Amino acid sequence: MSALGDIGRNLRLLPSTLRGSIVRHGAVGSDRARSQAVFSNFFLHVHATRVHKHSLRPSTTWGLGVVALILFGILCVTGTLLMVYYKPSVADAYDSVKDLAFVVPTGRMMRNVHRWAAHGMVAVVLLHMARVFYTGSYAGPRAFNWVLGMVLLVLTLGLSFTGYLLPWDQLAYWAITIGANIAQSPREITDALGVTGTFDPGGMTRDLLLGASTVGQEALIRFYVLHVVVLPVALSVICAVHIWRIRKDGGINRPVDIDLELGPDVRGGRAIFPEGSGKTYGLMALVEGRTAAVDRGPEHTVPSWPHLFQAQMLLLVLTTLAMLALGYFFDAPLKEIANPAIPENPAKAPWYFLGLQELVSYSAFAGGIFIPTIVVIGLMLIPYLDRETDGAGRWFAGRRGKRVALSSALFSALFVSGLLWFTVEAGWLRNWVPDIPQLVITVFNPGTVLVVAFAAWSLGTVHRTGSTRMGAIALFTCFLIAFAIMTYFATYLRGPNWGFYWSASDWPELH
Amino acid sequence: MKDVEKKPLQESERFASEVPRRDLLGLAAFWSFIGTGVVMVAGALRLPMPSVFPETGSKFRIGKPDRYAVGSSTRISDRNVLVLRDGGGFRALSLVCTHLGCISQREESGAFVCPCHGSRFDATGKVVEGPAPSPLRYLEVSRMPSGDLVVDRDRPVPPDRRLAV
C-alpha cells in the first residue's frame, strides 16, 4: 500500500526528479551556482568557469576560432541536409544538384549557405592562424596545438576541395583531373631519374584517389566518402583536442604581465564569490597550465556565464545572419555539366587555391607538392624554431615586431610583384633555352625562387634583430602577403590559356 | 624486485636477469598490441588500393582507314585524340596535356595550347612554353583483322612511328 503511495508521490515529484537526473546542478541564481553549472554540464564544461577580461576583449582574438567552429557546425547541418537529395553518381550528381537548386524546398538556400560557410571557414581559419601567429600564441606549451591547427587547416582545405568536386560540373571534373595529376606529379622527379618503373609514389597516390585510370564514377564516390565521413570526422576529433589543449594551457594566451598592466582589480579585493562560497570554489577557479592563474587568485577574471557565453552567442547570431544574407542574395555557382573533351577556358580553381594554381603553372611538382609541403612543414616548425616567450600574447610582440611585419610585407609585395611582372614580360627558362631538362625547371622556377628569397629575408632578419621571433614574423608575413598577391593576380589578371590580361575585357574571342 | 643477495651473478643468471620472464610476457603482450594495430591499419589501407581497374580497357576503335583522307588530321572528341594521316601512314596524337591532364586545344596556327596552365606545344607536339614537362604523346595505332584502326591510350610510341596502310 505504502509502495503504491510512493508511486503517487514520485509521480508528483517527477518534473523535479527528471530535471535533477538530467541536469546535475541546481538553480542558476548566483555566480557560484552558474560556475557550478559550467563545471558540471557536459556541453558547458569545455569552458573554464571564469575567464580573463583580456580574453574577452574583441581585439584579443576577434572571435575567429569560435566563428570557424560555428561555421563548421553550419556546414555539418546544411551538409547533412544536402545529403538527403544528393546522389554521388556520375549519371545523377549534376541533376541532383540542379534539383536542389530548383525543386527541393529550401534546397537552394541550404546549398548557398553551405557554399558560403565553406568559403567563410577557409577565410576565417586563415585569419585565425594569422591572429594566433601574430599574437605569439604558439609559445611555450602551446607549440603542439599550433601543429594541430596546421592539420586542421589542411583538413579544411581538403574538405573544400572534395566538396566542390561533388556537383560533377566543369569545375568539379577538371579539379579532380588536375588534383589527381598533381598527386601523380612526383613522376616529374622519378621520370627524370628514370626510376618510375620501380618506384612510383605519384602513380600510387593517383590510383588511390581515382580508383581507376581515368576520372569517373570510382573517383566521385571516393571523394564523396572523404567529404562526408573521413575528413569531417578527422576534423571533429582534432578540433576537440585543439580546444581541449587550449583549456589545459589556461585559456586564450595573454601577456604574462597583463594583470600588472590592468592594475588592481576594480572590485578592490572583494571576494569573487560573495554568496558564501563553498569549498569547491578554489578548485573551480584553478586550471592546470603555465599561464593559468595558479596561486594568484582569479583577479581580472569574470564568470564565463554570462560574459563569455554572451560573446559566443553574439558570434553565433552574427555568423548565422551573415551566412543567411549571403545565401539569400548570392547563389552558389553551378557550371555546365562535366565535359571530358573541353576544359573551361580559363579553368580556375576557387580563390583559396588560385595562388597554388599560379605556382602549379610554373611546375606541377614544385608548385603542387613541394612548395605546399615545405610551407606547411615550415609553419608547423615555427614554435620549435622560435622558442622566445617575450611579448607572447601581444600583437606583433610589441613595436619592433610591427616594424618587422611592415618591412617584410613591403619586401614581399615588391618581390612577388616584381617576379610576376618579370615572368609575364620575359618568360622563364624554357622561353630562353627551349631544350632545357625538366628537372632544372622543377628545381628553379618562380615558386622556388620565392621560397628561397623569403627564407633568406627571414634569416637576415634573425641576424639583424638577434631574435628568432622577429625572424618568424618576417617569414610568416612574407608568405601571407605572397599568398594574397598571388591569389589576386590569378583571380583578376589571368585569362584564357592562363595568359596575362589587365582586365577581362581584353580577353580574346574564343571559339 | 627484491634482490637482496649481493653475490655476483653467474653468467647464465645475468643473461636471464636481463629479460626476466615476466617482462618477456609483458613485452610480448605489448608488441602483440602494436602488431594488431599495424595489421588493422595496413588492412584498412589495402582495400582502397584497386587491383583491377573498372574500365573496359585502354584500346578503342577509330574506324576504317578510308574514313581519313591523306594529309588530314581528325579529332576524335570523346577520346581526346587527334588522328593524323600523311603519306607515310597513320599516327594518333593524344591531346591530354602532359602537365596536369587538361585537354589541349588546337589553335588555327596548328599549335596546341592547354587552357588550364598555359602550356604550349607546336604542331608536332613539342613543348614550346609553359609548365608541361614533356611533349604531347603519340599513341600506338594498330589494325584489327576486320580492318578497323585501333588506338591504345596506354601505349605511347615515338613521334615518327606510323602505321602504313
XYZ file of C-alpha atoms in Angstrom:
676
model
C 0.000 0.000 0.000
C 2.687 2.403 1.016
C 4.652 1.387 -2.049
C 1.675 2.386 -4.190
C 1.613 5.665 -2.327
C 5.264 6.070 -3.145
C 4.423 5.842 -6.822
C 1.864 8.601 -6.474
C 4.322 10.785 -4.610
C 7.120 10.035 -7.060
C 4.797 10.864 -9.938
C 4.083 14.236 -8.391
C 7.798 14.822 -7.958
C 8.538 13.645 -11.484
C 9.196 17.098 -13.030
C 11.831 17.924 -10.436
C 13.397 14.461 -10.223
C 13.533 14.280 -14.006
C 15.246 17.624 -14.177
C 17.580 16.638 -11.355
C 18.512 13.419 -13.118
C 19.377 15.229 -16.331
C 20.916 18.465 -15.085
C 23.376 17.944 -12.274
C 23.430 21.474 -10.960
C 20.841 23.448 -9.067
C 19.123 26.702 -9.954
C 21.489 29.204 -11.532
C 20.649 32.260 -9.459
C 24.171 33.235 -8.444
C 27.664 33.426 -9.951
C 28.650 30.491 -7.832
C 25.697 28.375 -8.978
C 26.356 29.297 -12.584
C 30.010 28.412 -12.221
C 28.970 25.091 -10.788
C 26.667 24.606 -13.768
C 29.515 25.323 -16.191
C 31.644 22.882 -14.248
C 29.151 20.035 -14.198
C 27.414 20.374 -17.553
C 28.948 18.305 -20.353
C 28.362 20.908 -23.037
C 29.452 23.852 -20.928
C 32.490 22.313 -19.271
C 34.521 22.972 -22.413
C 34.757 26.422 -20.881
C 36.543 27.385 -17.727
C 34.218 28.660 -15.038
C 35.933 32.027 -15.114
C 37.523 33.836 -17.999
C 40.137 36.566 -18.020
C 38.981 40.007 -19.115
C 41.835 40.198 -21.588
C 40.481 37.130 -23.376
C 37.109 38.794 -23.806
C 38.478 41.908 -25.475
C 37.466 41.776 -29.144
C 40.971 42.773 -30.208
C 42.486 39.736 -28.488
C 41.052 37.140 -30.872
C 38.294 38.811 -32.881
C 36.416 35.627 -32.053
C 37.906 33.934 -35.101
C 38.356 30.462 -33.642
C 34.799 30.422 -32.347
C 33.481 31.646 -35.698
C 35.405 28.904 -37.500
C 33.790 26.339 -35.209
C 30.342 27.862 -35.739
C 30.844 27.725 -39.498
C 31.854 24.080 -39.228
C 28.632 23.451 -37.313
C 26.601 25.209 -40.005
C 28.423 23.129 -42.629
C 27.624 19.872 -40.828
C 23.928 20.721 -40.574
C 23.470 22.042 -44.127
C 25.719 19.298 -45.486
C 23.647 16.563 -43.874
C 20.509 18.122 -45.351
C 22.091 18.247 -48.816
C 22.983 14.562 -48.498
C 19.261 13.769 -48.380
C 18.942 14.638 -52.073
C 22.463 14.470 -53.488
C 23.342 11.309 -55.443
C 27.061 10.561 -55.750
C 26.914 9.049 -59.202
C 28.318 10.380 -62.431
C 24.929 9.994 -64.107
C 22.846 11.634 -61.362
C 25.087 14.002 -59.411
C 24.657 17.045 -61.641
C 20.899 16.604 -61.913
C 20.507 16.092 -58.189
C 22.356 19.348 -57.513
C 20.085 21.058 -60.044
C 17.102 19.580 -58.235
C 18.458 21.037 -55.028
C 18.651 24.431 -56.688
C 15.303 24.397 -58.459
C 12.936 21.811 -56.945
C 13.741 20.943 -53.344
C 12.083 23.243 -50.794
C 14.796 25.482 -49.293
C 17.319 23.386 -51.245
C 18.864 26.348 -52.987
C 19.174 28.251 -49.717
C 20.812 25.283 -47.988
C 23.279 24.815 -50.819
C 24.057 28.533 -50.891
C 24.622 28.656 -47.137
C 26.761 25.516 -47.332
C 28.856 27.103 -50.027
C 29.286 30.447 -48.284
C 30.017 28.814 -44.951
C 32.689 26.701 -46.677
C 34.361 29.738 -48.223
C 33.915 31.599 -44.945
C 35.510 28.784 -43.000
C 38.615 28.805 -45.191
C 38.914 32.581 -44.822
C 38.275 32.571 -41.070
C 40.665 29.677 -40.449
C 43.392 31.578 -42.311
C 42.675 34.741 -40.320
C 42.602 32.715 -37.093
C 46.010 31.307 -37.961
C 47.324 34.835 -38.585
C 45.866 36.018 -35.272
C 47.419 33.157 -33.316
C 50.709 33.730 -35.064
C 50.915 37.494 -34.664
C 49.930 37.366 -31.002
C 52.703 34.805 -30.445
C 50.170 32.354 -29.055
C 52.158 29.338 -30.184
C 54.752 29.923 -27.493
C 55.659 27.520 -24.720
C 53.272 24.642 -24.015
C 51.057 25.678 -26.922
C 53.587 24.613 -29.553
C 51.864 21.351 -30.372
C 48.458 22.975 -30.513
C 49.816 25.181 -33.312
C 50.787 21.969 -35.138
C 47.254 20.639 -34.644
C 45.993 23.948 -36.024
C 48.043 23.348 -39.177
C 46.499 19.891 -39.503
C 43.067 21.484 -39.148
C 43.939 23.992 -41.885
C 44.931 21.184 -44.233
C 41.751 19.273 -43.365
C 39.668 22.398 -44.006
C 41.248 22.805 -47.428
C 40.750 19.089 -48.078
C 37.080 19.391 -47.194
C 36.724 22.365 -49.527
C 38.450 20.565 -52.381
C 36.471 17.334 -52.016
C 33.314 19.433 -51.667
C 33.458 21.304 -54.923
C 34.043 18.073 -56.826
C 30.658 16.657 -55.937
C 28.329 18.581 -58.325
C 30.158 16.978 -61.258
C 30.137 20.166 -63.262
C 33.028 21.522 -65.301
C 34.765 22.912 -62.215
C 34.436 19.552 -60.468
C 35.635 17.401 -63.327
C 38.725 19.417 -64.150
C 39.560 19.986 -60.498
C 39.627 16.210 -59.924
C 41.670 15.746 -63.086
C 44.192 18.373 -62.037
C 44.215 17.218 -58.408
C 44.850 13.610 -59.382
C 47.610 14.665 -61.739
C 49.220 16.798 -59.040
C 49.153 13.691 -56.850
C 50.915 11.950 -59.705
C 53.420 14.746 -60.295
C 56.262 13.205 -58.242
C 56.753 11.451 -61.582
C 58.357 14.708 -62.767
C 61.202 13.690 -60.464
C 61.048 9.911 -60.807
C 60.823 10.203 -64.614
C 63.828 12.500 -64.677
C 65.732 9.996 -62.526
C 64.414 7.114 -64.619
C 63.072 5.102 -61.676
C 59.305 5.403 -62.258
C 59.138 1.740 -63.265
C 60.239 0.522 -59.844
C 59.428 3.424 -57.533
C 56.262 5.351 -58.407
C 54.719 7.105 -55.383
C 52.958 9.539 -57.738
C 51.158 6.857 -59.688
C 50.214 5.052 -56.481
C 48.572 8.102 -54.893
C 46.769 8.822 -58.126
C 45.401 5.278 -58.300
C 44.365 5.522 -54.664
C 42.457 8.756 -55.310
C 40.844 7.813 -58.616
C 40.391 4.076 -58.135
C 40.692 3.885 -61.894
C 42.982 5.077 -64.636
C 40.617 7.859 -65.666
C 38.386 10.251 -63.752
C 34.923 8.757 -63.344
C 32.467 7.065 -61.020
C 35.162 5.496 -58.847
C 36.770 8.872 -58.211
C 33.461 10.570 -57.426
C 32.471 8.007 -54.805
C 35.925 8.175 -53.210
C 35.829 11.933 -52.895
C 32.271 11.709 -51.595
C 33.334 9.311 -48.815
C 36.242 11.609 -47.963
C 33.975 14.654 -47.922
C 31.081 13.354 -45.844
C 32.795 10.911 -43.460
C 36.564 10.703 -43.329
C 37.536 14.375 -43.316
C 34.690 15.717 -41.127
C 35.286 13.009 -38.506
C 39.031 13.666 -38.554
C 38.428 17.393 -38.287
C 35.965 16.967 -35.403
C 38.326 14.785 -33.399
C 41.366 17.001 -33.912
C 39.272 20.097 -33.269
C 38.189 18.601 -29.930
C 41.837 18.019 -28.989
C 42.681 21.532 -30.213
C 40.089 23.100 -27.898
C 40.875 20.766 -25.002
C 44.514 21.804 -25.174
C 43.603 25.493 -25.099
C 41.722 24.819 -21.857
C 44.605 22.825 -20.396
C 47.006 25.626 -21.277
C 44.941 28.121 -19.355
C 42.617 29.518 -21.988
C 43.370 32.197 -24.519
C 47.005 33.224 -24.407
C 47.661 36.543 -22.689
C 50.730 38.576 -21.810
C 52.335 37.356 -18.566
C 52.254 40.855 -17.091
C 48.695 41.661 -18.118
C 47.455 41.625 -14.500
C 50.071 44.208 -13.520
C 49.151 46.282 -16.532
C 45.464 46.197 -15.677
C 46.260 47.341 -12.127
C 44.350 46.243 -9.060
C 41.060 44.524 -9.690
C 38.304 47.117 -9.741
C 36.347 45.108 -7.227
C 39.054 46.131 -4.821
C 39.698 42.830 -3.173
C 36.073 41.872 -2.806
C 35.553 38.173 -2.636
C 34.932 36.679 -6.012
C 32.079 34.526 -4.752
C 30.409 36.670 -2.138
C 27.467 34.323 -1.672
C 29.042 32.122 0.978
C 31.328 30.287 -1.377
C 31.665 26.566 -0.831
C 34.799 24.529 -0.754
C 34.672 23.796 -4.461
C 35.412 27.387 -5.427
C 39.163 27.062 -5.153
C 39.164 24.041 -7.356
C 36.911 25.583 -9.971
C 38.904 28.738 -10.323
C 42.153 26.959 -10.915
C 43.263 25.407 -14.137
C 46.407 23.483 -14.795
C 48.999 25.092 -17.015
C 51.783 27.605 -17.019
C 49.656 30.600 -17.899
C 46.745 29.827 -15.639
C 46.024 31.842 -12.537
C 47.660 29.266 -10.287
C 48.393 30.691 -6.811
C 47.435 34.142 -7.986
C 43.735 34.089 -7.362
C 41.248 34.966 -10.031
C 41.951 38.682 -10.356
C 40.709 40.286 -13.526
C 38.535 37.325 -14.322
C 34.800 37.325 -14.777
C 32.383 34.401 -14.728
C 32.150 32.632 -18.087
C 28.429 32.575 -17.575
C 27.235 35.129 -18.619
C 30.193 37.095 -20.022
C 31.862 34.541 -22.296
C 28.600 32.854 -23.256
C 27.064 36.152 -24.317
C 30.062 36.856 -26.517
C 29.824 33.416 -28.100
C 26.094 33.734 -28.651
C 26.642 37.094 -30.283
C 29.175 35.497 -32.637
C 26.720 32.697 -33.390
C 23.980 35.175 -34.235
C 26.225 37.383 -36.368
C 27.769 34.428 -38.235
C 24.392 32.846 -38.925
C 22.954 36.148 -40.084
C 25.906 36.742 -42.384
C 25.540 33.273 -43.915
C 21.790 33.674 -44.360
C 22.275 37.058 -46.003
C 24.985 35.767 -48.343
C 22.910 32.689 -49.142
C 19.845 34.788 -49.826
C 21.486 37.303 -52.133
C 24.192 35.245 -53.862
C 23.587 31.874 -55.433
C 26.257 29.206 -55.307
C 27.532 28.777 -58.861
C 26.962 25.625 -60.853
C 28.846 25.352 -64.121
C 27.953 23.322 -67.162
C 27.831 19.571 -66.805
C 31.264 17.915 -66.879
C 32.668 17.674 -70.402
C 35.757 15.447 -70.578
C 36.713 16.813 -74.018
C 36.876 20.550 -73.322
C 38.047 22.220 -70.114
C 36.727 25.675 -69.365
C 38.953 28.432 -70.598
C 40.297 29.754 -68.299
C 39.735 26.882 -65.873
C 40.127 28.460 -62.457
C 40.029 26.882 -59.020
C 38.221 28.624 -56.127
C 40.078 31.649 -54.770
C 41.917 29.862 -51.975
C 43.649 27.561 -54.465
C 44.367 30.187 -57.123
C 47.732 31.105 -55.620
C 48.594 27.424 -55.860
C 47.326 27.294 -59.432
C 49.708 30.123 -60.288
C 52.578 28.147 -58.706
C 51.478 24.977 -60.482
C 51.608 26.867 -63.778
C 55.394 27.048 -63.303
C 55.923 23.426 -62.326
C 53.418 20.749 -61.315
C 55.603 19.071 -58.716
C 57.259 22.182 -57.296
C 54.028 24.195 -57.155
C 51.603 21.415 -56.333
C 53.521 19.309 -53.838
C 56.994 20.553 -52.958
C 56.228 24.170 -52.028
C 52.927 23.447 -50.200
C 54.667 20.713 -48.216
C 57.592 22.987 -47.376
C 55.218 25.763 -46.320
C 53.075 23.507 -44.118
C 56.087 21.830 -42.514
C 57.779 25.219 -42.104
C 54.686 26.629 -40.408
C 54.468 23.579 -38.130
C 58.100 24.009 -37.102
C 57.759 27.703 -36.201
C 57.088 27.151 -32.464
C 60.018 24.749 -32.250
C 62.482 27.020 -34.043
C 61.318 30.172 -32.275
C 61.117 29.440 -28.563
C 61.167 33.035 -27.366
C 58.359 33.914 -24.977
C 58.977 37.666 -24.724
C 55.925 39.551 -25.837
C 53.824 36.407 -26.208
C 50.172 37.322 -26.037
C 50.753 40.767 -27.525
C 50.095 41.604 -31.154
C 53.407 41.517 -33.038
C 55.179 41.151 -29.675
C 55.390 44.937 -29.455
C 56.542 47.813 -31.627
C 59.655 46.176 -33.071
C 57.555 43.281 -34.341
C 55.173 45.696 -36.033
C 58.104 47.285 -37.849
C 59.442 43.887 -38.920
C 55.993 42.843 -40.126
C 55.602 46.072 -42.090
C 59.014 45.916 -43.732
C 58.537 42.223 -44.531
C 55.131 42.935 -46.042
C 56.702 45.635 -48.186
C 59.600 43.393 -49.202
C 57.270 40.517 -50.069
C 54.872 42.759 -52.009
C 57.686 44.246 -54.085
C 59.463 40.946 -54.616
C 56.356 38.968 -55.590
C 55.017 41.706 -57.861
C 58.434 42.123 -59.449
C 58.813 38.404 -60.006
C 55.321 38.091 -61.508
C 55.995 41.080 -63.763
C 59.307 39.567 -64.845
C 57.696 36.183 -65.546
C 54.948 37.762 -67.617
C 57.346 40.001 -69.553
C 60.344 37.744 -70.033
C 59.005 34.246 -69.572
C 61.064 31.627 -67.824
C 63.839 29.152 -68.623
C 62.038 27.293 -71.397
C 61.468 30.524 -73.331
C 65.209 31.143 -73.331
C 66.579 27.606 -73.589
C 63.945 25.527 -75.395
C 65.515 22.141 -74.695
C 66.227 22.669 -71.020
C 65.714 19.493 -68.908
C 62.500 19.484 -66.891
C 64.374 18.803 -63.641
C 66.066 22.211 -63.870
C 62.687 23.943 -64.158
C 61.266 21.872 -61.304
C 64.109 22.971 -59.058
C 64.479 26.533 -60.321
C 61.182 28.288 -61.048
C 59.449 31.430 -59.755
C 57.871 29.445 -56.921
C 61.104 28.037 -55.543
C 62.786 31.429 -56.047
C 60.132 32.938 -53.759
C 60.695 30.301 -51.078
C 64.454 30.820 -51.118
C 64.125 34.612 -51.095
C 61.734 34.528 -48.139
C 63.940 32.121 -46.222
C 66.938 34.395 -46.852
C 65.000 37.501 -45.806
C 63.864 35.771 -42.641
C 67.358 34.552 -41.728
C 68.628 38.062 -42.418
C 66.028 39.399 -40.003
C 67.102 36.927 -37.329
C 70.703 38.019 -37.838
C 69.828 41.726 -37.809
C 67.498 41.707 -34.799
C 69.043 38.830 -32.881
C 65.554 37.471 -32.318
C 64.043 34.263 -33.685
C 60.599 35.686 -33.034
C 61.312 38.569 -35.415
C 62.556 36.054 -37.986
C 59.330 34.101 -37.631
C 57.262 37.271 -38.060
C 59.272 38.160 -41.167
C 58.799 34.716 -42.720
C 55.117 34.412 -41.932
C 54.404 37.916 -43.220
C 56.287 37.246 -46.456
C 54.240 34.126 -47.168
C 50.956 35.721 -46.134
C 51.473 38.687 -48.453
C 52.672 36.404 -51.255
C 49.521 34.302 -50.828
C 47.358 37.423 -51.039
C 49.124 38.822 -54.105
C 49.231 35.514 -55.975
C 45.550 34.982 -55.230
C 44.707 38.453 -56.535
C 46.938 38.003 -59.552
C 45.466 34.639 -60.546
C 41.904 35.777 -59.862
C 41.897 39.015 -61.823
C 44.899 39.088 -64.131
C 44.897 35.578 -65.577
C 42.701 34.903 -68.579
C 42.237 32.326 -71.314
C 45.082 29.811 -71.608
C 46.369 31.220 -68.309
C 47.600 34.259 -70.186
C 48.146 37.659 -68.587
C 45.440 40.293 -69.133
C 44.930 43.565 -67.287
C 41.197 43.114 -67.487
C 38.652 40.534 -68.578
C 37.548 42.954 -71.290
C 40.889 42.346 -73.014
C 40.227 38.614 -73.282
C 40.326 37.365 -76.870
C 37.276 35.872 -78.526
C 37.254 32.136 -78.008
C 35.738 29.690 -80.381
C 62.330 -6.886 -7.456
C 63.649 -7.866 -4.075
C 67.135 -8.963 -4.906
C 68.865 -8.805 -1.529
C 71.660 -11.201 -2.339
C 74.853 -9.382 -3.084
C 76.885 -12.161 -4.583
C 77.840 -11.669 -8.228
C 75.552 -13.370 -10.699
C 76.648 -16.299 -12.783
C 76.955 -15.683 -16.493
C 73.763 -17.625 -17.251
C 71.880 -15.922 -14.431
C 72.958 -12.488 -15.537
C 71.768 -13.222 -19.028
C 68.468 -14.453 -17.703
C 68.040 -11.430 -15.481
C 68.312 -9.012 -18.404
C 64.944 -10.141 -19.679
C 63.064 -11.644 -16.760
C 60.212 -13.921 -17.696
C 57.526 -11.546 -16.512
C 58.985 -8.734 -18.626
C 59.206 -11.051 -21.588
C 55.495 -11.789 -21.337
C 54.820 -8.105 -20.875
C 56.890 -7.230 -23.913
C 55.171 -9.952 -25.922
C 51.784 -8.555 -24.928
C 52.839 -5.021 -25.750
C 54.211 -5.907 -29.162
C 51.165 -8.040 -29.902
C 49.131 -4.935 -29.230
C 51.323 -2.854 -31.557
C 51.251 -5.647 -34.153
C 47.468 -5.786 -34.033
C 47.360 -2.071 -34.639
C 49.720 -2.310 -37.589
C 47.713 -5.172 -39.110
C 44.486 -3.219 -38.640
C 45.835 -0.074 -40.265
C 47.577 -1.911 -43.092
C 44.469 -3.980 -43.752
C 42.242 -0.931 -43.777
C 44.568 0.884 -46.149
C 44.832 -2.048 -48.533
C 41.182 -2.039 -49.514
C 41.001 1.310 -51.364
C 44.037 0.382 -53.472
C 42.486 -1.122 -56.594
C 43.976 -4.307 -58.007
C 41.770 -4.171 -61.077
C 40.626 -1.007 -62.810
C 36.948 -0.889 -63.708
C 37.410 0.419 -67.241
C 36.869 -1.635 -70.345
C 40.486 -1.414 -71.447
C 42.732 1.140 -72.999
C 42.155 0.334 -76.680
C 39.459 1.918 -78.781
C 38.460 1.657 -82.435
C 38.515 4.683 -84.669
C 37.004 3.165 -87.816
C 38.343 2.105 -91.207
C 41.355 3.853 -92.777
C 39.320 5.240 -95.663
C 37.492 7.498 -93.211
C 40.629 9.591 -93.113
C 41.966 11.416 -96.151
C 45.726 11.543 -96.728
C 47.062 14.741 -95.184
C 44.116 15.074 -92.799
C 44.014 15.417 -89.042
C 40.790 14.402 -87.367
C 39.855 14.978 -83.757
C 38.114 12.089 -82.001
C 36.352 14.241 -79.441
C 35.249 11.724 -76.846
C 38.710 10.122 -76.823
C 40.792 13.303 -76.846
C 42.911 12.016 -79.692
C 43.934 13.580 -82.977
C 44.240 11.064 -85.818
C 46.880 12.165 -88.325
C 47.222 10.603 -91.745
C 50.012 11.515 -94.123
C 51.775 9.752 -96.986
C 53.602 7.506 -94.541
C 50.501 6.272 -92.742
C 48.602 6.813 -89.501
C 49.588 8.366 -86.243
C 47.493 9.235 -83.167
C 48.364 12.308 -81.106
C 46.997 12.434 -77.570
C 45.594 15.859 -76.694
C 45.934 15.209 -72.963
C 48.325 17.840 -71.640
C 51.373 16.214 -70.070
C 51.322 18.809 -67.287
C 48.154 18.073 -65.321
C 45.853 16.253 -67.690
C 43.672 19.014 -69.135
C 42.822 18.746 -72.829
C 44.938 20.985 -75.013
C 43.077 22.598 -77.873
C 44.396 23.199 -81.383
C 44.774 26.773 -82.478
C 44.391 27.935 -86.060
C 48.176 28.048 -86.396
C 48.243 24.295 -85.759
C 49.845 24.731 -82.348
C 48.250 23.227 -79.264
C 47.542 25.175 -76.116
C 46.283 23.997 -72.752
C 43.662 26.248 -71.126
C 44.416 25.256 -67.538
C 48.002 26.423 -67.036
C 49.034 27.766 -70.420
C 51.330 25.043 -71.748
C 52.007 25.443 -75.472
C 53.011 22.755 -77.934
C 53.966 23.201 -81.580
C 52.149 21.362 -84.369
C 54.248 18.245 -83.735
C 53.501 18.233 -80.002
C 56.841 19.556 -78.785
C 56.676 21.818 -75.691
C 57.274 25.443 -76.636
C 56.214 27.202 -73.482
C 54.674 26.638 -70.095
C 54.918 24.046 -67.379
C 54.380 20.825 -69.378
C 57.304 18.535 -68.565
C 57.209 16.541 -71.811
C 55.809 16.661 -75.356
C 52.281 15.553 -76.209
C 52.268 11.783 -76.546
C 51.815 9.813 -79.739
C 49.818 6.640 -79.206
C 50.172 3.278 -80.863
C 47.897 2.739 -83.845
C 47.279 -0.825 -84.971
C 44.876 -2.605 -87.221
C 42.358 -5.279 -86.397
C 41.700 -8.241 -88.701
C 38.405 -6.556 -89.568
C 40.377 -3.642 -90.982
C 39.400 -1.222 -88.199
C 42.111 1.006 -86.810
C 42.734 0.732 -83.061
C 44.420 3.254 -80.775
C 45.877 2.230 -77.416
C 45.656 5.004 -74.838
C 48.294 3.405 -72.618
C 50.924 2.779 -75.301
C 52.973 5.810 -76.187
C 55.206 5.436 -79.244
C 57.959 7.590 -80.771
C 56.529 10.510 -82.781
C 57.790 9.152 -86.107
C 56.189 5.714 -85.844
C 53.429 5.407 -88.429
C 51.065 2.614 -89.270
C 51.403 2.174 -93.008
C 48.162 1.184 -94.704
